[in-house]
Amino acid sequence: MMEYKSQNVICQNCKNDFTIEPDDFGFYEKIKVPPPTFCPDCRRQRRWAWRNNMSLYNRKCTLCDKSVISLYAPDSRIVIYCNKCWWSDKWDPKSHGVDYDFSKPFFTQFNELIKEVPHMAIVNDDGIASLNCEYTHDWWFSKNCYMCFSGWHVENIMYSFFILVGKNMMDCSNIRSPSEWMYECIHSPRSYQVKYSEIGVACIDSAFVYDCWDCSNCFMCTGLRGKKYNFKNKQYTKEEYEKILNEYKLDTFSGVEKARREYTELILKYPRRYAINFKSVNCTGELTTFSKNSKNCFVVKGSENCSYCDFAGDAKEQNKDSYDITLTGGVSECYECVVGDHSQLNLFALFTVKSQDVRYSQHCHNCKHCFGCVGLRNAKYCIFNKQYTKEEYENLLPKIIEQMDTLSFIDKKGRVYKYGEYFPIELSPFGYNETCAMEQFLLTKEEAKKEGYNWQDNIQKTVGKETLKPENIPESINEVGDSILNEVLACIECKRNYKIVPNEFIFYKKMRIPIPRKCFYCRHAARLARQNPFKLWHRSCMCGSTGSPQATSRHDHDGRCPNEFETSYSPDRPEIVYCEKCYQAEVY
C-alpha cells in the first residue's frame, strides 16, 4: 500500500497555502482524481456560486407557456420548463446530445450544453410528491410550505432554510430533528414552542435561549441543562417567572427588540464551547453530530470519513468516504457535489441524485456511467447527452479526460481548469450576488467583477409600493386585524415591499409574535450573521485569561488553561471560548 506524506500547496485562486494530508491523498487516489489546486475555502466558494438559493423571478415555461416562478433571471439564457413539463415525456433530454469536440476545452462545451438543455424553473416536486409548495426550492415530500429552501418531509413551514423534519415553523434554520411551533430558531432540534433561540435542544415554551438543553419555561438564558423557570440564568418561582415574562411584552415589536438587545449582551458574558460536535469522534468543524473521522465539516450529521463538507448527512441519510459535498445525504465516495443525494462516485455534480459513476453532471436523476450530461433521467453510458454503447463510452472517456488536461479551460483571471476541478464560477448562470457564495464569501460588485464573476443588476423586487409604513404597524400582534392581509409593507432595512399572507398571520397570532418590520431576505441575513462562518482557526482555551470569568474549583488546572483546539470563532470575536473540559465545568 502506498504511503503518502503531507504536502503544502499554494491555492491558485487565493494564493494562500493549504495542506493536503496523507488521508486526503488516499481519498483522491481511491476515486481516481488529481489532488485539488484550490484550497478548501475556495472550493466551497466555487460550489456555492453555482447555487441560487433565494432570488426568484417571474417567467414562463418554454414548453407550455405557463407563468412560473424561476431561479433563473430572464437574461440568464437558461431555457426553463415548469416542473410538470420537465418531468413529463413531452421532451427528450437526449435530443440535445452532441459529439464531443476535441478542439475546444471541456468547460466551454459544457457551458454551451447548459444553455441548450431545459432546466426546471425551480427545483421542487410541487404537485408531484408535495402539495402547495410552489414557492420553494430544493424542497421535497412536503405540504403547505412557502418561501422555503432546502428541506423535505415537513409541513406548514415558511421563510426557512434547511429544515429536514417537523412542522409549524417560521424563520428557522438548520433543524433536522422533530420540532414544532418554532420561530426565529437556529439548530434547535426536538423542541416545542421556542422563539428567538439558538441551539435550544429539547426545549419547551422558551424564548431567547442559547445552548440550553432539556429546559422549559426559560427566558433569556444560556448554558443551562434541565432547568425550568429561569430568567437570565437565575431560578424563579413559576409566579415570579410569569410576571417577568409578562413585563417584557413579547407580543410587541418594542418588547422583542428590548429583549433581543439584552439577550445579545447576556450571552457574551458567559463562556461557550469551542465547537459543538455532539456524539462525534475525531471530528473538527462546527455542528457535527453522530459523526466519525471527519474534518473541517459544518452542519453535518451521520458522516464518516468525510472532509470539507457542509449541510450534509442525516440520521437516515448518512455519508461515508466523501469530500467537498454540500447539501447532500446518503452518499459514498462522492466529491465536489452540490445536492448529490443517494449516490456513489458522484463527482463534480449539481443537483444530480440517485446516480452512480457520474462525473460533471447537472440535474441528472438515476443515472449511471455518464459524463458531462445535463437533465438526463434513467440513462447509462452518455457523454454530452449522447447515447453510447458500453464499449464506446469506456473507449472515449479516457481520451476526453486526457484532453481536459492538455487543452485546459482558462478563466478571465488565468485560473486553469483541468480534470478534477469543479465548474468555474464565471460560467455560473447566476450573478455572484444571487448565490449562496455571498453568505460565506461576501464580495462587492467591483470585487466580483475583478475576479471575473457575473453580477445580477436586476434582481427582481418591488419597492415604493407600500400602503402601510413601518411606524404605523400596530405595536402588538393583539392589535392587528385581518386588514393587514391587504396591506403592502416596506422593509425597514432594504426598503423591499412584502406582504403578510394568511397562514403567516395565523402563525403570528398563535405564537403571539409582532408583525415583522423586515422582509424575509433581511430576516434570513440576520440569522446568518448570528451563525459562525464555515472556517476554522487554531486557538487556545480562554479559561483563566484576562477578561474571562473566574474559574471555579471544578476546573482541573491552575491559571490559564493549556488546551488548544480548532474553532470557528476567529481570534477577533468577542465571545469567551473554552475547551470542552472547561466548558463542561461551567454549564449549569
Coordinates of C-alpha atoms in Angstrom, one line a residue:
M1 CA 0.0 0.0 0.0
M2 CA 1.4 3.4 -1.0
E3 CA 2.4 5.7 1.8
Y4 CA 1.6 9.4 1.4
K5 CA 3.2 12.5 3.0
S6 CA 1.6 15.8 3.8
Q7 CA 2.1 18.4 1.1
N8 CA 1.8 22.2 1.3
V9 CA 0.2 23.7 -1.8
I10 CA -0.5 27.3 -2.9
C11 CA -4.1 27.8 -3.9
Q12 CA -4.3 29.0 -7.5
N13 CA -7.3 31.2 -6.5
C14 CA -6.5 33.0 -3.2
K15 CA -2.7 32.3 -3.4
N16 CA -2.7 31.1 0.3
D17 CA -1.0 27.9 1.4
F18 CA -3.1 24.9 2.3
T19 CA -2.1 21.4 3.3
I20 CA -3.1 18.1 1.6
E21 CA -2.9 15.4 4.3
P22 CA -1.9 11.7 3.7
D23 CA -5.6 10.7 4.1
D24 CA -6.6 13.2 1.5
F25 CA -4.2 11.8 -1.0
G26 CA -5.5 8.3 -0.2
F27 CA -9.1 9.5 -1.0
Y28 CA -8.1 11.2 -4.3
E29 CA -6.3 8.1 -5.4
K30 CA -9.3 5.9 -4.4
I31 CA -11.7 7.8 -6.7
K32 CA -9.0 8.5 -9.4
V33 CA -8.9 12.3 -9.4
P34 CA -5.9 14.5 -9.1
P35 CA -5.3 16.5 -5.8
P36 CA -7.1 19.9 -5.8
T37 CA -5.4 23.1 -6.8
F38 CA -8.0 25.2 -4.9
C39 CA -7.9 25.4 -1.1
P40 CA -10.9 24.1 0.9
D41 CA -12.4 27.7 1.3
C42 CA -12.1 28.5 -2.4
R43 CA -13.6 25.1 -3.3
R44 CA -16.5 25.8 -1.0
Q45 CA -17.0 29.3 -2.5
R46 CA -16.9 27.8 -6.0
R47 CA -19.6 25.2 -5.3
W48 CA -21.8 27.7 -3.5
A49 CA -21.5 30.1 -6.5
W50 CA -23.4 27.6 -8.6
R51 CA -26.5 27.7 -6.4
N52 CA -29.0 30.4 -6.3
N53 CA -31.0 30.0 -3.2
M54 CA -33.5 32.8 -2.8
S55 CA -33.5 35.2 -5.8
L56 CA -36.8 34.4 -7.7
Y57 CA -38.2 35.7 -11.0
N58 CA -41.4 35.7 -12.9
R59 CA -41.0 33.8 -16.1
K60 CA -43.0 31.4 -18.4
C61 CA -42.5 27.8 -19.1
T62 CA -40.9 27.5 -22.6
L63 CA -42.9 24.3 -23.3
C64 CA -46.5 25.1 -22.1
D65 CA -46.3 28.9 -21.7
K66 CA -47.5 28.7 -18.1
S67 CA -46.4 31.5 -15.8
V68 CA -43.9 30.2 -13.2
I69 CA -41.5 31.3 -10.5
S70 CA -37.9 30.6 -11.5
L71 CA -34.4 30.7 -10.1
Y72 CA -33.1 31.9 -13.4
A73 CA -33.3 35.5 -14.4
P74 CA -34.7 36.3 -17.9
D75 CA -31.3 37.4 -19.0
S76 CA -29.6 34.2 -17.8
R77 CA -30.0 32.4 -21.2
I78 CA -31.3 29.3 -19.4
V79 CA -34.3 27.6 -21.0
I80 CA -36.8 26.8 -18.3
Y81 CA -39.7 24.3 -18.1
C82 CA -42.3 24.1 -15.3
N83 CA -41.9 21.1 -13.1
K84 CA -44.7 19.1 -14.6
C85 CA -43.3 19.6 -18.2
W86 CA -39.8 18.9 -17.1
W87 CA -40.7 15.6 -15.5
S88 CA -43.0 14.6 -18.4
D89 CA -42.4 12.6 -21.6
K90 CA -43.1 15.6 -23.8
W91 CA -39.4 16.1 -24.4
D92 CA -36.2 14.0 -24.5
P93 CA -33.0 15.3 -22.9
K94 CA -31.0 13.1 -25.3
S95 CA -32.3 15.1 -28.2
H96 CA -29.8 17.8 -27.2
G97 CA -26.9 15.3 -27.4
V98 CA -23.8 16.4 -29.2
D99 CA -20.5 14.9 -30.2
Y100 CA -17.5 15.9 -28.0
D101 CA -15.3 18.4 -29.8
F102 CA -11.6 17.8 -29.1
S103 CA -10.7 21.2 -30.5
K104 CA -12.5 23.0 -27.6
P105 CA -12.0 22.9 -23.8
F106 CA -14.5 20.7 -22.0
F107 CA -15.9 23.5 -19.8
T108 CA -16.5 25.7 -22.9
Q109 CA -18.5 22.9 -24.5
F110 CA -20.4 22.1 -21.3
N111 CA -21.4 25.7 -20.8
E112 CA -23.0 25.6 -24.3
L113 CA -24.9 22.4 -23.4
I114 CA -26.2 24.1 -20.2
K115 CA -27.7 26.8 -22.4
E116 CA -29.4 24.2 -24.6
V117 CA -31.0 21.7 -22.3
P118 CA -34.1 22.9 -20.4
H119 CA -33.9 23.3 -16.7
M120 CA -36.6 23.1 -14.0
A121 CA -37.8 26.6 -13.3
I122 CA -37.4 25.9 -9.6
V123 CA -36.3 22.7 -8.1
N124 CA -39.1 21.1 -6.1
D125 CA -41.7 18.4 -6.5
D126 CA -44.8 20.6 -6.0
G127 CA -47.9 18.9 -7.5
I128 CA -45.9 15.6 -7.8
A129 CA -44.9 14.5 -4.3
S130 CA -45.5 17.7 -2.5
L131 CA -48.7 19.8 -2.0
N132 CA -49.0 23.5 -2.0
C133 CA -45.2 24.1 -2.1
E134 CA -44.9 26.1 -5.3
Y135 CA -42.7 28.8 -3.8
T136 CA -39.9 26.5 -2.5
H137 CA -36.5 25.4 -3.9
D138 CA -34.7 22.1 -3.2
W139 CA -37.9 21.1 -1.3
W140 CA -39.4 17.6 -1.4
F141 CA -42.2 15.4 0.0
S142 CA -43.9 18.3 2.0
K143 CA -47.1 20.1 2.5
N144 CA -48.1 23.7 2.8
C145 CA -44.7 25.4 2.7
Y146 CA -43.9 28.8 1.4
M147 CA -40.6 30.6 0.6
C148 CA -38.5 27.7 1.9
F149 CA -35.2 26.4 0.7
S150 CA -33.6 23.0 1.2
G151 CA -35.8 20.6 3.1
W152 CA -38.1 17.7 2.9
H153 CA -40.7 15.7 4.9
V154 CA -42.1 18.8 6.6
E155 CA -45.5 20.6 6.9
N156 CA -46.5 24.2 7.4
I157 CA -43.1 25.7 7.1
M158 CA -42.5 29.3 6.0
Y159 CA -39.4 31.5 5.3
S160 CA -36.9 28.9 6.4
F161 CA -33.7 27.1 5.3
F162 CA -32.5 23.6 5.7
I163 CA -35.5 22.1 7.6
L164 CA -35.5 18.3 7.4
V165 CA -38.3 17.2 9.7
G166 CA -41.0 18.9 11.7
K167 CA -44.0 21.2 11.2
N168 CA -45.3 24.7 12.0
M169 CA -42.1 26.7 11.8
M170 CA -41.2 30.1 10.5
D171 CA -37.9 31.9 10.0
C172 CA -35.9 28.9 11.2
S173 CA -32.6 27.4 10.0
N174 CA -30.8 24.1 10.4
I175 CA -33.4 21.9 12.1
R176 CA -33.0 18.2 11.5
S177 CA -35.0 16.5 14.3
P178 CA -38.7 16.8 15.0
S179 CA -39.7 20.2 16.3
E180 CA -42.9 22.1 16.2
W181 CA -44.2 25.7 16.6
M182 CA -40.8 27.3 16.3
Y183 CA -40.0 30.9 15.4
E184 CA -36.6 32.5 14.6
C185 CA -34.7 29.5 15.8
I186 CA -31.3 28.1 14.7
H187 CA -30.3 24.5 15.2
S188 CA -32.9 23.8 17.8
P189 CA -34.0 20.2 17.4
R190 CA -36.6 18.3 19.4
S191 CA -38.2 21.5 20.7
Y192 CA -41.7 22.8 21.0
Q193 CA -42.9 26.4 21.2
V194 CA -39.5 28.1 21.2
K195 CA -38.8 31.5 19.9
Y196 CA -35.7 33.7 19.1
S197 CA -33.2 31.0 20.1
E198 CA -30.0 29.3 19.0
I199 CA -29.0 25.7 19.9
G200 CA -32.1 25.2 22.1
V201 CA -32.1 21.4 22.2
A202 CA -35.2 19.6 23.5
C203 CA -36.6 22.8 25.0
I204 CA -40.3 23.8 25.6
D205 CA -42.0 27.1 26.0
S206 CA -38.8 29.2 26.0
A207 CA -37.5 32.3 24.3
F208 CA -34.1 33.9 23.7
V209 CA -32.1 30.9 24.9
Y210 CA -28.6 29.9 23.7
D211 CA -27.1 26.5 24.1
C212 CA -29.8 25.3 26.5
W213 CA -30.7 21.6 26.7
D214 CA -33.8 19.9 28.1
C215 CA -35.2 23.2 29.5
S216 CA -38.7 24.5 29.8
N217 CA -40.1 27.9 30.6
C218 CA -36.7 29.6 30.3
F219 CA -36.2 33.2 29.1
M220 CA -33.0 34.9 28.2
C221 CA -30.7 32.1 29.3
T222 CA -27.5 30.4 28.2
G223 CA -25.7 27.2 29.0
L224 CA -28.5 25.7 31.1
R225 CA -29.2 22.0 31.4
G226 CA -32.6 20.6 32.6
K227 CA -33.8 23.9 34.1
K228 CA -37.3 25.4 34.5
Y229 CA -38.5 28.9 35.2
N230 CA -35.1 30.6 34.8
F231 CA -34.6 34.2 33.7
K232 CA -31.0 35.4 32.9
N233 CA -29.7 32.1 34.3
K234 CA -31.4 32.7 37.7
Q235 CA -34.0 30.4 39.3
Y236 CA -37.5 31.9 40.0
T237 CA -40.8 30.5 41.1
K238 CA -43.5 29.9 38.4
E239 CA -45.3 33.1 39.5
E240 CA -42.2 35.2 39.6
Y241 CA -41.1 34.0 36.2
E242 CA -44.5 34.6 34.5
K243 CA -44.6 38.1 36.0
I244 CA -41.1 38.9 34.5
L245 CA -42.2 37.4 31.1
N246 CA -45.3 39.5 31.0
E247 CA -43.4 42.7 31.8
Y248 CA -41.3 42.2 28.6
K249 CA -44.5 42.2 26.4
L250 CA -43.1 39.9 23.8
D251 CA -46.3 40.3 21.8
T252 CA -45.0 43.8 20.9
F253 CA -42.3 44.9 18.5
S254 CA -40.5 47.1 21.0
G255 CA -40.7 44.4 23.7
V256 CA -39.0 41.9 21.4
E257 CA -36.3 44.4 20.4
K258 CA -35.6 45.2 24.0
A259 CA -35.3 41.5 24.9
R260 CA -33.1 40.9 21.8
R261 CA -30.6 43.6 22.9
E262 CA -30.4 42.3 26.5
Y263 CA -30.1 38.7 25.2
T264 CA -27.2 39.6 22.9
E265 CA -25.3 41.3 25.8
L266 CA -26.1 38.5 28.2
I267 CA -24.7 35.6 26.1
L268 CA -21.4 37.4 25.6
K269 CA -20.8 37.3 29.3
Y270 CA -20.8 33.5 29.6
P271 CA -18.2 31.1 28.1
R272 CA -19.2 28.9 25.2
R273 CA -17.6 25.7 24.0
Y274 CA -15.1 26.0 21.2
A275 CA -17.2 23.7 18.9
I276 CA -20.5 21.8 19.1
N277 CA -19.6 18.4 17.9
F278 CA -22.2 16.2 19.6
K279 CA -21.6 12.5 19.9
S280 CA -18.8 12.7 17.3
V281 CA -15.4 11.1 17.4
N282 CA -12.3 12.6 15.9
C283 CA -14.1 15.4 14.1
T284 CA -13.3 19.1 13.5
G285 CA -15.7 21.8 12.4
E286 CA -19.0 23.1 13.9
L287 CA -22.3 21.4 14.5
T288 CA -21.2 17.9 13.6
T289 CA -23.4 15.2 15.2
F290 CA -23.2 11.4 15.3
S291 CA -20.1 11.5 13.0
K292 CA -16.7 9.9 12.9
N293 CA -13.3 10.7 11.5
S294 CA -14.5 13.9 9.7
K295 CA -12.6 17.1 9.4
N296 CA -13.5 20.7 8.5
C297 CA -17.2 19.9 8.4
F298 CA -20.1 22.2 9.2
V299 CA -23.7 21.2 10.0
V300 CA -23.2 17.5 9.2
K301 CA -24.9 14.5 10.8
G302 CA -24.1 10.8 10.5
S303 CA -20.9 11.3 8.4
E304 CA -17.9 9.0 8.5
N305 CA -14.5 9.6 6.9
C306 CA -15.7 12.9 5.3
S307 CA -14.0 16.2 4.9
Y308 CA -14.7 19.8 3.9
C309 CA -18.5 19.2 3.9
D310 CA -21.4 21.4 4.8
F311 CA -25.1 20.8 5.4
A312 CA -24.6 17.1 4.8
G313 CA -26.0 13.8 6.1
D314 CA -28.8 12.9 8.4
A315 CA -29.7 10.1 10.8
K316 CA -31.2 8.2 7.8
E317 CA -29.1 9.9 5.0
Q318 CA -25.6 9.1 6.2
N319 CA -22.4 10.0 4.2
K320 CA -19.3 7.9 4.0
D321 CA -15.9 8.4 2.4
S322 CA -16.8 11.7 0.7
Y323 CA -15.1 15.1 0.3
D324 CA -16.4 18.6 -0.5
I325 CA -20.1 17.8 -0.6
T326 CA -22.8 20.4 0.1
L327 CA -26.5 19.8 0.9
T328 CA -26.1 16.2 0.3
G329 CA -27.1 13.0 2.1
G330 CA -26.9 9.2 1.6
V331 CA -23.7 9.1 -0.4
S332 CA -20.4 7.3 -0.6
E333 CA -17.2 8.1 -2.5
C334 CA -18.5 11.4 -3.7
Y335 CA -16.5 14.5 -4.4
E336 CA -17.3 18.2 -5.2
C337 CA -21.1 17.7 -5.1
V338 CA -24.0 20.1 -4.5
V339 CA -27.2 18.1 -3.9
G340 CA -25.9 14.7 -4.9
D341 CA -28.2 12.6 -2.7
H342 CA -28.2 8.8 -2.6
S343 CA -25.2 8.4 -5.0
Q344 CA -21.9 6.6 -5.3
L345 CA -18.9 8.0 -7.2
N346 CA -20.8 11.2 -8.0
L347 CA -18.1 13.6 -8.9
F348 CA -18.3 17.3 -9.8
A349 CA -22.1 17.5 -9.8
L350 CA -25.0 19.8 -9.2
F351 CA -28.5 18.5 -8.4
T352 CA -27.6 15.0 -9.7
V353 CA -29.1 12.4 -7.4
K354 CA -29.6 8.6 -7.1
S355 CA -26.7 8.1 -9.5
Q356 CA -23.6 6.0 -9.8
D357 CA -20.3 6.7 -11.5
V358 CA -21.3 10.1 -13.0
R359 CA -19.0 13.0 -13.5
Y360 CA -19.5 16.6 -14.4
S361 CA -23.3 16.4 -14.5
Q362 CA -26.1 18.7 -13.7
H363 CA -29.8 18.0 -12.9
C364 CA -29.4 14.3 -13.8
H365 CA -31.5 11.6 -11.9
N366 CA -31.0 7.9 -11.5
C367 CA -28.1 7.7 -14.0
K368 CA -25.0 5.5 -14.3
H369 CA -21.8 5.9 -16.2
C370 CA -22.5 9.4 -17.5
F371 CA -20.0 12.2 -18.2
G372 CA -20.8 15.9 -18.9
C373 CA -24.5 15.5 -19.1
V374 CA -27.5 17.8 -18.2
G375 CA -31.1 16.9 -17.4
L376 CA -30.9 13.1 -18.1
R377 CA -33.1 10.6 -16.3
N378 CA -32.6 6.8 -16.1
A379 CA -29.7 7.0 -18.5
K380 CA -26.5 5.0 -18.9
Y381 CA -23.3 5.5 -20.9
C382 CA -23.9 9.0 -22.1
I383 CA -21.5 11.8 -22.9
F384 CA -22.8 15.3 -23.5
N385 CA -26.3 13.8 -23.5
K386 CA -25.4 11.5 -26.4
Q387 CA -26.0 7.8 -26.1
Y388 CA -23.1 5.3 -26.5
T389 CA -22.6 1.6 -26.1
K390 CA -20.7 0.5 -23.0
E391 CA -17.6 -0.2 -25.2
E392 CA -17.8 3.1 -27.0
Y393 CA -18.2 5.0 -23.7
E394 CA -15.3 3.3 -22.0
N395 CA -13.1 3.9 -25.0
L396 CA -14.0 7.6 -25.4
L397 CA -14.0 8.7 -21.8
P398 CA -10.2 8.4 -21.1
K399 CA -9.5 10.4 -24.2
I400 CA -11.7 13.2 -23.0
I401 CA -10.1 13.3 -19.6
E402 CA -6.7 13.4 -21.2
Q403 CA -7.8 16.2 -23.5
M404 CA -9.1 18.2 -20.4
D405 CA -5.5 18.2 -19.2
T406 CA -3.8 19.2 -22.4
L407 CA -6.5 21.7 -23.6
S408 CA -7.5 23.3 -20.3
F409 CA -10.1 26.0 -19.7
I410 CA -8.5 29.2 -18.5
D411 CA -10.8 31.8 -17.0
K412 CA -10.5 35.6 -17.1
K413 CA -8.2 35.7 -14.1
G414 CA -5.9 33.0 -15.5
R415 CA -7.1 30.2 -13.3
V416 CA -6.5 26.8 -15.0
Y417 CA -9.3 24.2 -15.0
K418 CA -8.3 20.7 -15.8
Y419 CA -9.9 17.4 -15.0
G420 CA -10.5 17.3 -11.3
E421 CA -11.7 20.9 -10.9
Y422 CA -15.3 21.9 -10.3
F423 CA -17.2 24.2 -12.7
P424 CA -15.6 27.7 -13.0
I425 CA -17.6 30.4 -11.2
E426 CA -17.5 32.7 -14.2
L427 CA -19.7 30.1 -16.1
S428 CA -22.4 30.0 -13.5
P429 CA -25.8 31.1 -14.9
F430 CA -26.3 33.2 -11.7
G431 CA -24.8 36.5 -10.7
Y432 CA -22.5 36.1 -7.8
N433 CA -24.8 38.3 -5.7
E434 CA -27.6 35.8 -6.3
T435 CA -25.8 32.9 -5.0
C436 CA -25.1 31.3 -1.6
A437 CA -21.5 32.1 -2.0
M438 CA -22.3 35.7 -0.9
E439 CA -23.4 34.2 2.5
Q440 CA -19.9 33.0 3.4
F441 CA -17.7 34.9 0.9
L442 CA -19.0 38.4 0.7
L443 CA -17.9 40.4 -2.3
T444 CA -18.8 43.9 -3.6
K445 CA -19.8 44.2 -7.2
E446 CA -16.4 45.7 -8.1
E447 CA -14.6 42.8 -6.3
A448 CA -16.7 40.2 -8.1
K449 CA -16.2 41.8 -11.5
K450 CA -12.5 42.0 -10.8
E451 CA -12.5 38.2 -10.2
G452 CA -14.3 37.7 -13.5
Y453 CA -17.6 36.6 -11.9
N454 CA -21.1 37.6 -13.2
W455 CA -23.2 40.1 -11.3
Q456 CA -27.0 40.5 -11.5
D457 CA -28.0 44.1 -11.6
N458 CA -31.7 43.4 -11.9
I459 CA -32.7 41.1 -9.0
Q460 CA -36.4 41.1 -9.0
K461 CA -38.0 43.1 -6.2
T462 CA -40.7 45.7 -5.6
V463 CA -40.1 49.0 -3.8
G464 CA -42.1 52.1 -3.2
K465 CA -45.5 50.4 -3.3
E466 CA -46.2 50.3 0.4
T467 CA -49.6 51.1 1.7
L468 CA -48.7 50.8 5.4
K469 CA -45.5 52.4 6.7
P470 CA -43.4 50.6 9.4
E471 CA -44.1 53.2 12.0
N472 CA -47.9 52.8 11.5
I473 CA -47.9 49.0 12.1
P474 CA -49.5 48.3 15.5
E475 CA -47.0 47.5 18.2
S476 CA -48.8 44.4 19.5
I477 CA -50.0 41.5 17.4
N478 CA -53.1 41.6 19.5
E479 CA -53.9 45.0 17.9
V480 CA -53.6 43.7 14.3
G481 CA -56.7 42.8 12.4
D482 CA -57.3 40.9 9.2
S483 CA -56.9 44.1 7.2
I484 CA -53.1 43.6 7.4
L485 CA -53.5 40.9 4.7
N486 CA -54.5 43.7 2.3
E487 CA -51.5 45.9 3.1
V488 CA -48.2 46.2 1.4
L489 CA -45.3 46.7 3.9
A490 CA -41.8 48.0 3.4
C491 CA -38.7 46.5 5.0
I492 CA -37.0 48.9 7.4
E493 CA -33.6 47.7 6.2
C494 CA -33.6 47.3 2.4
K495 CA -37.0 49.0 1.6
R496 CA -38.2 45.9 -0.3
N497 CA -42.0 45.6 -0.3
Y498 CA -43.5 42.5 1.2
K499 CA -46.9 41.2 2.3
I500 CA -48.3 39.1 5.2
V501 CA -50.0 36.0 3.9
P502 CA -52.9 34.3 5.7
N503 CA -51.1 31.3 7.1
E504 CA -48.3 33.6 8.3
F505 CA -50.8 35.8 10.1
I506 CA -52.4 32.8 11.8
F507 CA -49.0 31.7 13.0
Y508 CA -48.2 35.2 14.4
K509 CA -51.5 35.2 16.3
K510 CA -51.0 31.8 17.8
M511 CA -47.4 32.4 18.8
R512 CA -48.0 36.0 19.9
I513 CA -45.4 37.4 17.6
P514 CA -45.5 41.0 16.4
I515 CA -45.6 41.7 12.7
P516 CA -42.0 41.7 11.4
R517 CA -40.6 45.0 10.2
K518 CA -38.0 43.4 8.0
C519 CA -38.6 41.4 4.8
F520 CA -37.8 37.7 4.6
Y521 CA -34.5 38.3 2.9
C522 CA -33.2 40.6 5.6
R523 CA -34.5 38.3 8.3
H524 CA -32.6 35.5 6.7
A525 CA -29.5 37.7 6.5
A526 CA -29.8 38.5 10.2
R527 CA -29.9 34.8 11.1
L528 CA -26.8 34.2 9.0
A529 CA -25.0 37.0 10.9
R530 CA -25.6 35.1 14.1
Q531 CA -24.0 31.9 12.9
N532 CA -20.3 31.2 12.7
P533 CA -18.5 31.1 9.4
F534 CA -17.5 27.8 7.8
K535 CA -13.9 28.3 8.6
L536 CA -11.5 27.2 11.4
W537 CA -8.9 29.0 13.5
H538 CA -6.3 27.4 15.8
R539 CA -6.8 28.9 19.3
S540 CA -6.2 28.4 23.0
C541 CA -8.8 28.0 25.7
M542 CA -9.6 31.4 27.2
C543 CA -10.3 30.0 30.7
G544 CA -8.1 31.8 33.2
S545 CA -7.2 34.6 30.8
T546 CA -7.7 38.3 31.4
G547 CA -11.4 39.2 30.9
S548 CA -12.8 35.7 31.2
P549 CA -15.0 34.6 34.1
Q550 CA -13.1 33.4 37.2
A551 CA -12.5 29.7 37.0
T552 CA -14.3 27.7 39.8
S553 CA -12.9 24.8 41.8
R554 CA -14.4 22.5 39.4
H555 CA -11.6 23.1 36.9
D556 CA -8.6 20.8 36.8
H557 CA -6.0 23.5 36.1
D558 CA -4.4 26.5 37.8
G559 CA -4.1 29.7 36.0
R560 CA -4.5 29.7 32.2
C561 CA -5.9 26.5 30.7
P562 CA -3.2 25.0 28.4
N563 CA -5.7 23.3 26.0
E564 CA -5.7 24.2 22.3
F565 CA -8.3 23.5 19.6
E566 CA -9.7 24.3 16.1
T567 CA -12.7 26.6 16.3
S568 CA -15.0 28.6 14.1
Y569 CA -14.6 31.5 16.4
S570 CA -11.9 33.8 15.0
P571 CA -9.5 35.4 17.4
D572 CA -11.0 38.9 17.0
R573 CA -14.5 37.7 18.0
P574 CA -15.9 39.0 21.4
E575 CA -17.1 35.6 22.7
I576 CA -15.4 33.8 25.6
V577 CA -14.3 30.5 24.1
Y578 CA -13.5 27.5 26.3
C579 CA -12.2 24.0 25.6
E580 CA -14.7 21.1 26.2
K581 CA -13.5 20.4 29.7
C582 CA -13.6 24.0 30.9
Y583 CA -16.9 24.5 29.3
Q584 CA -18.4 21.4 30.9
A585 CA -17.2 22.7 34.3
E586 CA -19.2 25.9 33.8
V587 CA -22.6 24.7 32.5
Y588 CA -25.5 24.9 34.9

